[in-house]
Amino acid sequence: MYQALYRKWRPKTFSDVIGQSHITQTLKKQVAEGRTSHAYLFTGTRGTGKTTCAKILAKAVNCEHPVDGDPCCQCPSCVGIENGSFLDVLELDAASNNGVDQVRALRDEAIYSPANVKKRVYIVDEVHMLSTPAFNALLKILEEPPEHLMFILATTELHKVPATILSRCQRFSFKRITPQDIAARLLYVAGQEGIGLTEDGAELLSRLADGALRDGLSLLDQCAAVGGTVDSRAVLEALGLAGNLQTAKLMEQVLARNAQGALIQLDQLYQGGKDVGAVLGELSTLVRDLLLRKTAPEGGAALLSGGYDAATLDRLGKNVSATRLIYLATTLQKATADLYYSSNRRTDAELCLLRLCDESLSGDLTALETRVERLEEGVQRGQLLRAAAAESGGRKPAAPKAAPTQEAPPREELQEERPPLPEEPPLPEEPGERVFDVPEPAAPPVQAERPPQAAAAVGGGWWRALAEGCKGRLPAMYRAFLDMCTGVLEGGLLTIYAPDEITLGRLDNDRVKTALVEEAAAGGVTVRLALQVGEPPKTTPRENLQNLLKFGSQFDNIEIK
């Protein structure tokens, strides 16, 4: 009769146990030196070797010819314990024998000496399932047991074991087996059994085992039954994990912010019989894998769930920031927890997808952060510069001109041929206005292609270009305040109008003023700064016409009367 792989390849000695050397070495030394305890408590998750080590320890203390603490597995005691013919080594399930009457019967039987071995051993699995009266009945015999008696207790939930039991046992904590150790063991077993297991298939199985070697062997047994080579694709097909590809398609729509496509994909999964709670759970697992892949690309491979290959994770997380992945994980976790109390699970799942596609729908600080982030991205793409060019009649802001060559006449000579513009008196200082004299930059400014009067004449395009250029010189906290202000350049004086005193106070520092002056100088304009609360003055059509005539007079020698 066929025997399952996890039963056939269960370790027979301490040396065969995988991934628990910190426990097996101690037990071997205790057996070799004859310093074994009367009670042991093995804790840990499923499939890590608790019951296996308990059986090996029962054989080792009763072995007639132990080898460095390991049982020989050949003497009558080892053979009888292995095949279960010796009733002096008894394995109990506390889940079905959890009453006080069963423990009392065990206690009454334990006082008798063993018939075939040196020590009577009781292996109590899932001991945390015992009732409180049963634990109390077990206390006395654990405290003062007969010399021939040994208890080995095993549990997956240590916090449920009373402290009075813990204080009477030697506790050993079994850790999860690493994926590398599981993969190596699976390759060894597959080689002995003639199974065509590839390295990528073993790696995928080891991650799906989640630290339990028994689960890994069971999965290998299931995949080998299909036949052929057991690679990663065969593992996904045999274990029914091909549906993860649909989850990956749904995540692709979410990352692309395609709400319509995400809702359609969810409807397809729902019509196919998929529970919406399971869909959100799979999305949460996928987001966790993407986050681990991005934050720990090398060492985090062992932490992945194993349901998705590396190529899929790299493709989905290529252009996604860790901040957004954390938002996705948090939203999915909250939505999954709220489904338990939901009256319409599908509607809540669809609302969750909408929030995943558009963070501004979350209704908290995340929405505000998303709007600010989008504004910053728009500024970086130069949207404000294009708006400035559109306002100035389709003309781009003037760029600094290169130094004139020897063949070209000097610019000063050209300027001497034109009548000079009438000098304008300095603007009087109005109430509430602050004028600052900022030191000019060390390098001489390049001559502007357009004089300041022309920049003021075409409207706010020059100011927007100037403010946009200053953002690269200033921290993020000042950029929003610059967008709230309006600048007017006239006669070499740049007046910045702020909407309120708070904005005025934020811009009233040397760092902002120096950045504005330097940016204007880089564009060929030397300015002085003034800050004022209020709206900029509106010019009349006649004043606009006079400004345009002044601007054109230097080219066409038009006299203004």
Coordinates of C-alpha atoms in Angstrom, one line a residue:
M1 CA 0.0 0.0 0.0
Y2 CA 1.2 3.5 -0.9
Q3 CA 2.5 5.5 2.0
A4 CA 2.4 9.3 2.0
L5 CA 5.8 11.0 1.6
Y6 CA 5.6 12.9 5.0
R7 CA 5.1 9.6 6.8
K8 CA 7.6 7.6 4.8
W9 CA 10.3 10.2 5.2
R10 CA 9.6 11.1 8.9
P11 CA 13.1 11.4 10.6
K12 CA 14.1 8.3 12.7
T13 CA 17.0 10.0 14.6
F14 CA 17.9 13.4 15.9
S15 CA 20.4 13.8 13.1
D16 CA 17.7 13.5 10.4
V17 CA 15.6 16.4 11.9
I18 CA 15.9 19.5 9.6
G19 CA 16.2 23.1 10.9
Q20 CA 16.0 22.4 14.7
S21 CA 19.6 21.8 15.5
H22 CA 19.3 24.1 18.6
I23 CA 16.9 21.5 20.1
T24 CA 18.3 18.2 18.8
Q25 CA 21.8 18.9 20.0
T26 CA 20.6 19.5 23.5
L27 CA 18.4 16.4 23.6
K28 CA 21.2 14.2 22.2
K29 CA 23.6 15.5 24.9
Q30 CA 21.0 14.9 27.7
V31 CA 20.4 11.3 26.5
A32 CA 24.1 10.6 26.1
E33 CA 24.9 11.9 29.6
G34 CA 21.8 10.4 31.2
R35 CA 20.5 13.8 32.4
T36 CA 17.0 13.6 30.9
S37 CA 14.1 15.3 32.6
H38 CA 10.8 13.8 33.7
A39 CA 8.7 16.3 31.7
Y40 CA 9.2 18.2 28.4
L41 CA 7.1 20.8 26.7
F42 CA 7.6 21.2 22.9
T43 CA 6.0 24.4 21.4
G44 CA 5.9 25.7 17.9
T45 CA 3.8 25.9 14.7
R46 CA 2.6 22.9 12.8
G47 CA 4.9 20.7 10.8
T48 CA 8.1 21.8 12.6
G49 CA 9.0 18.5 14.2
K50 CA 7.4 18.5 17.7
T51 CA 5.8 15.0 17.6
T52 CA 8.7 13.6 15.6
C53 CA 11.3 14.7 18.2
A54 CA 9.0 13.4 20.9
K55 CA 9.0 9.9 19.4
I56 CA 12.7 10.0 18.8
L57 CA 13.3 11.0 22.4
A58 CA 11.1 8.2 23.6
K59 CA 13.2 5.7 21.5
A60 CA 16.5 7.3 22.6
V61 CA 15.8 6.9 26.4
N62 CA 14.7 3.3 25.9
C63 CA 17.3 2.3 23.3
E64 CA 19.6 -0.6 24.3
H65 CA 22.5 0.6 22.2
P66 CA 22.3 4.4 21.8
V67 CA 24.8 6.1 19.4
D68 CA 25.9 9.5 20.8
G69 CA 22.4 10.2 22.1
D70 CA 20.6 8.9 18.9
P71 CA 18.6 5.7 18.9
C72 CA 20.1 2.8 17.0
C73 CA 16.7 2.0 15.4
Q74 CA 17.6 -1.8 15.4
C75 CA 17.2 -3.0 18.9
P76 CA 13.8 -4.6 20.0
S77 CA 12.9 -1.5 22.0
C78 CA 13.4 0.9 19.0
V79 CA 11.6 -1.4 16.7
G80 CA 8.7 -2.0 19.1
I81 CA 8.3 1.7 19.8
E82 CA 8.5 2.5 16.1
N83 CA 5.8 0.1 15.0
G84 CA 3.6 0.8 18.1
S85 CA 3.6 -2.7 19.5
F86 CA 4.9 -1.5 22.9
L87 CA 2.1 0.0 25.0
D88 CA 4.6 1.5 27.4
V89 CA 5.1 4.4 25.0
L90 CA 1.7 5.9 24.4
E91 CA 0.7 8.9 22.2
L92 CA -2.4 10.7 23.3
D93 CA -4.5 13.4 21.6
A94 CA -5.6 16.0 24.2
A95 CA -8.2 17.3 21.8
S96 CA -10.3 14.1 22.2
N97 CA -9.1 13.1 25.7
N98 CA -9.4 16.5 27.4
G99 CA -11.6 15.5 30.3
V100 CA -10.6 15.0 33.9
D101 CA -11.7 11.4 33.9
Q102 CA -9.2 10.5 31.1
V103 CA -6.4 12.3 33.0
R104 CA -7.2 10.4 36.2
A105 CA -7.2 7.1 34.4
L106 CA -3.8 8.0 32.9
R107 CA -2.5 9.0 36.3
D108 CA -3.6 5.7 37.9
E109 CA -2.0 3.7 35.1
A110 CA 1.3 5.6 35.1
I111 CA 2.3 4.4 38.6
Y112 CA 3.0 0.9 37.2
S113 CA 6.4 0.0 36.0
P114 CA 6.9 -0.6 32.2
A115 CA 6.8 -4.2 31.0
N116 CA 9.2 -4.1 28.0
V117 CA 11.2 -0.8 28.2
K118 CA 13.1 1.2 30.8
K119 CA 10.8 4.2 30.9
R120 CA 7.1 4.6 30.4
V121 CA 6.6 7.6 28.1
Y122 CA 3.4 9.6 27.5
I123 CA 3.3 11.9 24.5
V124 CA 0.4 14.3 24.9
D125 CA -0.3 16.2 21.7
E126 CA -2.2 19.6 21.6
V127 CA -2.0 19.7 25.4
H128 CA -3.5 23.2 25.5
M129 CA -6.9 21.5 24.7
L130 CA -7.1 20.0 28.2
S131 CA -9.8 21.4 30.5
T132 CA -8.9 23.3 33.7
P133 CA -9.9 20.3 35.9
A134 CA -7.8 18.0 33.7
F135 CA -4.7 20.3 34.1
N136 CA -5.2 20.3 37.9
A137 CA -5.4 16.5 37.9
L138 CA -2.1 16.4 35.9
L139 CA -0.2 18.7 38.3
K140 CA 0.5 16.3 41.1
I141 CA 2.0 13.5 39.0
L142 CA 4.1 16.1 37.0
E143 CA 5.5 17.5 40.3
E144 CA 6.4 14.1 41.8
P145 CA 6.5 11.5 39.1
P146 CA 7.8 7.9 39.5
E147 CA 11.4 7.3 38.4
H148 CA 10.3 5.2 35.4
L149 CA 7.8 7.9 34.0
M150 CA 8.4 10.6 31.4
F151 CA 5.9 13.1 30.0
I152 CA 6.4 14.9 26.6
L153 CA 3.8 17.6 26.0
A154 CA 3.3 19.3 22.6
T155 CA 1.3 22.4 21.8
T156 CA 0.9 25.0 19.1
E157 CA -0.7 27.6 21.5
L158 CA 1.7 28.1 24.4
H159 CA -0.3 30.9 25.9
K160 CA -3.2 28.5 26.8
V161 CA -1.0 26.3 28.9
P162 CA -1.2 27.2 32.7
A163 CA 1.9 28.6 34.3
T164 CA 1.8 25.7 36.9
I165 CA 2.4 23.3 34.0
L166 CA 5.1 25.4 32.4
S167 CA 7.1 25.6 35.6
R168 CA 7.3 21.8 35.9
C169 CA 8.6 21.2 32.3
Q170 CA 11.7 21.8 30.3
R171 CA 10.4 24.0 27.4
F172 CA 11.8 23.8 23.8
S173 CA 10.6 26.2 21.2
F174 CA 10.5 24.9 17.6
K175 CA 11.0 27.6 15.0
R176 CA 9.7 27.7 11.5
I177 CA 12.0 25.9 9.0
T178 CA 13.6 28.2 6.5
P179 CA 12.6 27.9 2.8
Q180 CA 16.2 27.0 1.9
D181 CA 16.2 24.0 4.2
I182 CA 12.8 22.9 3.0
A183 CA 13.8 23.2 -0.7
A184 CA 17.0 21.2 0.0
R185 CA 15.0 18.5 1.7
L186 CA 12.4 18.4 -1.0
L187 CA 15.1 18.0 -3.7
Y188 CA 16.7 15.1 -1.7
V189 CA 13.3 13.3 -1.3
A190 CA 12.4 13.9 -4.9
G191 CA 15.7 12.4 -6.0
Q192 CA 15.2 9.3 -3.8
E193 CA 11.7 8.8 -5.1
G194 CA 12.4 9.5 -8.8
I195 CA 10.3 12.7 -9.0
G196 CA 11.4 15.3 -11.6
L197 CA 11.5 18.3 -9.3
T198 CA 13.2 21.4 -10.6
E199 CA 14.9 24.0 -8.4
D200 CA 12.3 26.7 -9.2
G201 CA 9.6 24.2 -8.3
A202 CA 11.2 23.3 -5.0
E203 CA 11.6 27.0 -4.2
L204 CA 8.0 27.7 -4.9
L205 CA 6.9 24.7 -2.8
S206 CA 9.2 25.8 0.1
R207 CA 7.5 29.2 0.2
L208 CA 4.0 27.7 0.0
A209 CA 4.9 25.4 2.9
D210 CA 5.1 28.4 5.2
G211 CA 7.9 27.0 7.4
A212 CA 6.3 23.5 7.8
L213 CA 8.3 20.7 6.2
R214 CA 5.3 18.3 6.5
D215 CA 3.2 20.7 4.4
G216 CA 6.0 20.9 1.8
L217 CA 6.2 17.1 1.5
S218 CA 2.4 16.9 1.2
L219 CA 2.4 19.5 -1.6
L220 CA 5.2 17.6 -3.4
D221 CA 3.2 14.4 -3.1
Q222 CA 0.2 16.1 -4.7
C223 CA 2.2 17.6 -7.5
A224 CA 4.0 14.4 -8.3
A225 CA 0.7 12.6 -8.7
V226 CA 0.1 14.6 -11.9
G227 CA 3.2 13.2 -13.5
G228 CA 5.9 14.8 -15.6
T229 CA 8.4 17.4 -14.5
V230 CA 7.4 19.3 -11.4
D231 CA 8.4 22.9 -12.1
S232 CA 6.9 26.2 -10.9
R233 CA 4.2 26.2 -13.6
A234 CA 3.3 22.6 -12.9
V235 CA 3.0 23.5 -9.2
L236 CA 0.7 26.4 -9.8
E237 CA -1.6 24.2 -12.0
A238 CA -1.6 21.2 -9.7
L239 CA -2.4 23.2 -6.6
G240 CA -5.0 25.3 -8.3
L241 CA -3.1 28.5 -7.9
A242 CA -3.6 29.6 -11.5
G243 CA -6.4 31.9 -10.2
N244 CA -3.7 34.1 -8.8
L245 CA -3.1 35.3 -12.4
Q246 CA -6.6 36.9 -12.3
T247 CA -5.8 38.5 -9.0
A248 CA -2.6 39.9 -10.6
K249 CA -4.7 41.3 -13.4
L250 CA -7.0 43.0 -10.9
M251 CA -4.0 44.5 -9.2
E252 CA -2.7 45.7 -12.5
Q253 CA -5.9 47.6 -13.0
V254 CA -5.7 49.1 -9.5
L255 CA -2.1 50.3 -10.0
A256 CA -3.1 51.8 -13.3
R257 CA -5.9 53.7 -11.5
N258 CA -8.4 52.2 -13.9
A259 CA -11.5 52.0 -11.7
Q260 CA -13.7 50.7 -14.6
G261 CA -11.4 47.8 -15.4
A262 CA -11.0 46.9 -11.7
L263 CA -14.7 46.7 -11.2
I264 CA -15.1 44.6 -14.4
Q265 CA -12.4 42.2 -13.2
L266 CA -14.0 41.9 -9.8
D267 CA -17.3 41.1 -11.4
Q268 CA -15.7 38.3 -13.4
L269 CA -14.2 36.8 -10.3
Y270 CA -17.5 37.1 -8.5
Q271 CA -19.5 35.5 -11.3
G272 CA -16.9 32.7 -11.3
G273 CA -17.8 31.9 -7.7
K274 CA -15.0 33.8 -6.0
D275 CA -15.8 35.2 -2.6
V276 CA -15.1 38.9 -2.4
G277 CA -13.5 38.5 1.0
A278 CA -11.1 36.0 -0.5
V279 CA -10.4 38.4 -3.4
L280 CA -9.5 41.2 -1.0
G281 CA -7.3 38.8 1.0
E282 CA -5.4 37.7 -2.1
L283 CA -4.9 41.4 -3.0
S284 CA -3.6 42.1 0.4
T285 CA -1.1 39.2 0.1
L286 CA 0.0 40.4 -3.3
V287 CA 0.5 44.0 -2.0
R288 CA 2.6 42.6 0.8
D289 CA 4.8 40.7 -1.7
L290 CA 5.2 43.8 -3.8
L291 CA 6.2 45.9 -0.8
L292 CA 8.7 43.3 0.3
R293 CA 10.1 43.0 -3.2
K294 CA 10.6 46.8 -3.4
T295 CA 12.0 47.4 0.1
A296 CA 14.1 44.2 0.4
P297 CA 14.8 42.9 -3.1
E298 CA 17.6 40.6 -2.0
G299 CA 17.0 39.3 1.5
G300 CA 13.2 39.6 1.3
A301 CA 12.8 36.6 -1.1
A302 CA 12.4 34.2 1.8
L303 CA 9.5 36.3 3.2
L304 CA 7.3 36.1 0.1
S305 CA 4.1 34.2 0.1
G306 CA 5.1 32.1 -2.9
G307 CA 1.9 32.5 -4.8
Y308 CA 3.4 34.8 -7.5
D309 CA 6.6 34.5 -9.4
A310 CA 9.4 37.0 -9.4
A311 CA 8.6 38.2 -13.0
T312 CA 5.0 39.1 -12.1
L313 CA 6.1 41.0 -9.0
D314 CA 8.8 42.9 -10.8
R315 CA 6.3 43.9 -13.6
L316 CA 3.6 45.1 -11.2
G317 CA 5.9 47.0 -8.8
K318 CA 8.1 48.6 -11.4
N319 CA 6.6 52.1 -11.2
V320 CA 4.9 52.0 -7.9
S321 CA 6.2 53.9 -4.8
A322 CA 6.5 52.2 -1.4
T323 CA 4.2 55.0 0.0
R324 CA 1.3 53.9 -2.3
L325 CA 1.9 50.2 -1.5
I326 CA 1.6 51.0 2.2
Y327 CA -1.7 52.9 1.5
L328 CA -3.0 49.9 -0.5
A329 CA -2.1 47.4 2.2
T330 CA -3.7 49.6 4.9
T331 CA -6.9 50.1 3.0
L332 CA -7.2 46.4 2.1
Q333 CA -6.6 45.4 5.7
K334 CA -9.3 47.7 7.0
A335 CA -11.8 46.7 4.3
T336 CA -11.2 43.0 5.0
A337 CA -11.8 43.5 8.7
D338 CA -15.0 45.5 8.1
L339 CA -16.5 42.8 5.8
Y340 CA -17.4 40.7 8.8
Y341 CA -19.9 43.3 9.9
S342 CA -21.1 44.3 6.4
S343 CA -24.6 43.8 5.1
N344 CA -23.6 43.9 1.5
R345 CA -20.1 42.5 1.1
R346 CA -19.9 43.0 -2.7
T347 CA -20.7 46.7 -2.4
D348 CA -18.1 47.2 0.3
A349 CA -15.5 45.4 -1.9
E350 CA -16.3 47.6 -4.9
L351 CA -16.0 50.8 -2.7
C352 CA -12.7 49.5 -1.5
L353 CA -11.5 49.1 -5.1
L354 CA -12.6 52.7 -5.9
R355 CA -10.6 54.0 -3.0
L356 CA -7.6 51.9 -4.1
C357 CA -7.8 53.4 -7.6
D358 CA -8.2 57.0 -6.4
E359 CA -6.7 58.0 -3.0
S360 CA -8.6 61.3 -3.0
L361 CA -11.8 59.3 -2.2
S362 CA -10.5 58.1 1.1
G363 CA -11.8 61.1 3.0
D364 CA -8.9 61.5 5.3
L365 CA -5.4 63.1 5.2
T366 CA -4.5 60.6 2.5
A367 CA -6.8 62.5 0.1
L368 CA -5.0 65.8 0.9
E369 CA -1.6 64.2 0.5
T370 CA -2.6 62.8 -2.8
R371 CA -3.8 66.1 -4.1
V372 CA -0.5 67.8 -3.0
E373 CA 1.5 65.0 -4.6
R374 CA -0.4 65.4 -7.9
L375 CA 0.2 69.1 -7.9
E376 CA 3.9 68.6 -7.3
E377 CA 4.0 66.2 -10.2
G378 CA 2.2 68.6 -12.4
V379 CA 4.7 71.4 -11.5
Q380 CA 7.6 69.1 -12.3
R381 CA 6.2 68.4 -15.8
G382 CA 6.1 72.1 -16.5
Q383 CA 2.4 72.7 -16.6
L384 CA 2.7 76.2 -15.1
L385 CA 5.4 77.2 -17.6
R386 CA 3.2 76.2 -20.5
A387 CA 0.4 78.2 -19.0
A388 CA 2.7 81.2 -18.7
A389 CA 3.7 80.9 -22.4
A390 CA 0.0 80.8 -23.3
E391 CA -0.8 83.9 -21.4
S392 CA 2.1 85.8 -23.0
G393 CA 0.7 85.2 -26.5
G394 CA 2.4 81.9 -27.2
R395 CA 5.9 83.3 -26.6
K396 CA 8.2 81.4 -24.3
P397 CA 10.0 83.3 -21.5
A398 CA 13.2 84.9 -22.6
A399 CA 16.3 82.8 -22.2
P400 CA 19.7 84.4 -21.4
K401 CA 21.5 85.3 -24.6
A402 CA 25.1 84.3 -25.3
A403 CA 27.9 86.7 -25.4
P404 CA 28.1 88.7 -28.7
T405 CA 30.8 87.7 -31.2
Q406 CA 33.4 90.1 -32.5
E407 CA 31.6 90.5 -35.9
A408 CA 28.4 91.7 -34.2
P409 CA 28.4 95.3 -33.0
P410 CA 28.3 95.7 -29.3
R411 CA 24.9 95.9 -27.7
E412 CA 25.8 99.2 -26.1
E413 CA 26.2 100.8 -29.5
L414 CA 22.7 99.7 -30.5
Q415 CA 21.2 101.0 -27.4
E416 CA 22.9 104.5 -28.0
E417 CA 21.1 104.8 -31.3
R418 CA 17.7 104.5 -29.7
P419 CA 16.2 107.3 -27.6
P420 CA 16.4 106.4 -23.9
L421 CA 13.2 105.7 -22.1
P422 CA 12.0 108.4 -19.7
E423 CA 13.1 107.7 -16.2
E424 CA 10.3 106.8 -13.8
P425 CA 10.3 108.2 -10.3
P426 CA 10.6 105.7 -7.5
L427 CA 7.3 104.3 -6.3
P428 CA 6.2 105.7 -2.9
E429 CA 6.1 103.3 -0.1
E430 CA 2.4 102.6 0.7
P431 CA 1.1 101.6 4.1
G432 CA 1.4 97.9 4.8
E433 CA 4.2 97.6 2.2
R434 CA 7.7 96.3 3.0
V435 CA 10.6 97.1 0.7
F436 CA 13.8 95.0 1.0
D437 CA 17.2 95.7 -0.3
V438 CA 18.6 92.3 -1.1
P439 CA 22.3 92.1 -2.1
E440 CA 22.8 91.6 -5.8
P441 CA 24.5 88.3 -6.9
A442 CA 28.2 88.3 -7.4
A443 CA 28.1 87.6 -11.1
P444 CA 26.9 90.4 -13.3
P445 CA 23.4 89.7 -14.8
V446 CA 23.1 89.0 -18.5
Q447 CA 21.2 91.6 -20.4
A448 CA 17.6 90.7 -20.7
E449 CA 16.0 90.1 -24.1
R450 CA 13.0 92.1 -23.0
P451 CA 13.1 94.9 -20.5
P452 CA 11.1 94.7 -17.3
Q453 CA 8.4 97.0 -18.6
A454 CA 7.7 94.4 -21.3
A455 CA 7.4 91.7 -18.8
A456 CA 4.9 93.7 -16.8
A457 CA 3.0 94.6 -19.8
V458 CA 2.2 91.0 -20.9
G459 CA 0.6 90.0 -17.6
G460 CA 1.4 87.3 -15.0
G461 CA 3.3 84.9 -17.3
W462 CA 6.7 86.3 -16.3
W463 CA 5.9 86.0 -12.6
R464 CA 4.7 82.4 -12.9
A465 CA 7.9 81.4 -14.7
L466 CA 9.9 83.2 -12.0
A467 CA 8.0 81.5 -9.2
E468 CA 8.3 78.1 -10.9
G469 CA 12.1 78.5 -11.2
C470 CA 12.4 79.5 -7.6
K471 CA 10.8 76.2 -6.4
G472 CA 13.9 74.3 -7.2
R473 CA 15.8 76.5 -4.8
L474 CA 13.3 76.4 -1.9
P475 CA 11.9 73.7 0.4
A476 CA 8.5 72.3 -0.3
M477 CA 6.8 74.3 2.5
Y478 CA 7.5 77.6 0.6
R479 CA 6.3 76.4 -2.8
A480 CA 2.6 76.5 -2.0
F481 CA 2.8 80.0 -0.6
L482 CA 4.4 81.2 -3.8
D483 CA 1.5 79.8 -5.8
M484 CA -0.9 81.8 -3.7
C485 CA 0.8 85.1 -4.5
T486 CA 0.9 87.4 -7.5
G487 CA 3.9 89.4 -8.6
V488 CA 4.0 92.7 -10.5
L489 CA 7.3 94.0 -11.9
E490 CA 7.5 97.8 -12.6
G491 CA 10.5 100.0 -12.8
G492 CA 12.9 97.4 -11.4
L493 CA 10.6 96.9 -8.4
L494 CA 9.0 93.4 -8.0
T495 CA 5.9 93.8 -5.7
I496 CA 4.6 90.5 -4.4
Y497 CA 1.0 90.6 -3.3
A498 CA 0.0 88.1 -0.6
P499 CA -3.6 87.1 0.2
D500 CA -3.1 87.4 4.0
E501 CA -0.6 88.1 6.7
I502 CA 0.2 84.5 7.3
T503 CA 1.4 84.1 3.7
L504 CA 3.3 87.4 3.9
G505 CA 5.0 86.2 7.1
R506 CA 6.1 82.9 5.5
L507 CA 7.7 84.7 2.5
D508 CA 9.3 87.4 4.7
N509 CA 12.7 85.8 5.1
D510 CA 16.1 86.1 3.5
R511 CA 16.0 82.6 1.9
V512 CA 12.9 83.3 -0.2
K513 CA 14.0 86.8 -1.1
T514 CA 17.5 85.7 -2.2
A515 CA 16.0 82.9 -4.3
L516 CA 13.7 85.3 -6.1
V517 CA 16.5 87.9 -6.8
E518 CA 18.9 85.2 -8.0
E519 CA 16.3 83.6 -10.3
A520 CA 15.4 86.9 -11.8
A521 CA 19.1 87.7 -12.3
A522 CA 19.5 84.3 -14.0
G523 CA 16.8 85.5 -16.5
G524 CA 18.6 88.8 -17.1
V525 CA 16.5 91.1 -14.8
T526 CA 17.8 92.9 -11.8
V527 CA 15.0 93.5 -9.3
R528 CA 14.2 94.9 -5.8
L529 CA 11.6 93.2 -3.7
A530 CA 8.5 94.5 -1.9
L531 CA 5.9 92.4 0.0
Q532 CA 2.3 93.7 0.4
V533 CA -1.0 92.2 1.5
G534 CA -3.9 92.6 -1.0
E535 CA -4.7 92.4 -4.7
P536 CA -2.5 93.8 -7.4
P537 CA -3.8 97.1 -9.0
K538 CA -5.7 96.8 -12.2
T539 CA -4.4 98.8 -15.1
T540 CA -6.8 100.7 -17.4
P541 CA -6.8 100.1 -21.2
R542 CA -5.1 103.5 -21.7
E543 CA -2.3 102.5 -19.4
N544 CA -1.9 99.2 -21.2
L545 CA -1.7 101.0 -24.5
Q546 CA 1.0 103.4 -23.1
N547 CA 3.0 100.5 -21.8
L548 CA 2.9 98.9 -25.2
L549 CA 3.9 102.1 -27.0
K550 CA 6.8 102.5 -24.6
F551 CA 7.9 99.0 -25.3
G552 CA 7.7 99.5 -29.1
S553 CA 9.3 103.0 -29.1
Q554 CA 12.8 101.6 -28.6
F555 CA 12.5 99.6 -31.8
D556 CA 10.6 101.9 -34.1
N557 CA 11.6 105.4 -32.8
I558 CA 8.0 106.3 -32.0
E559 CA 7.8 109.5 -30.0
I560 CA 5.2 109.6 -27.2
K561 CA 3.5 113.0 -26.7

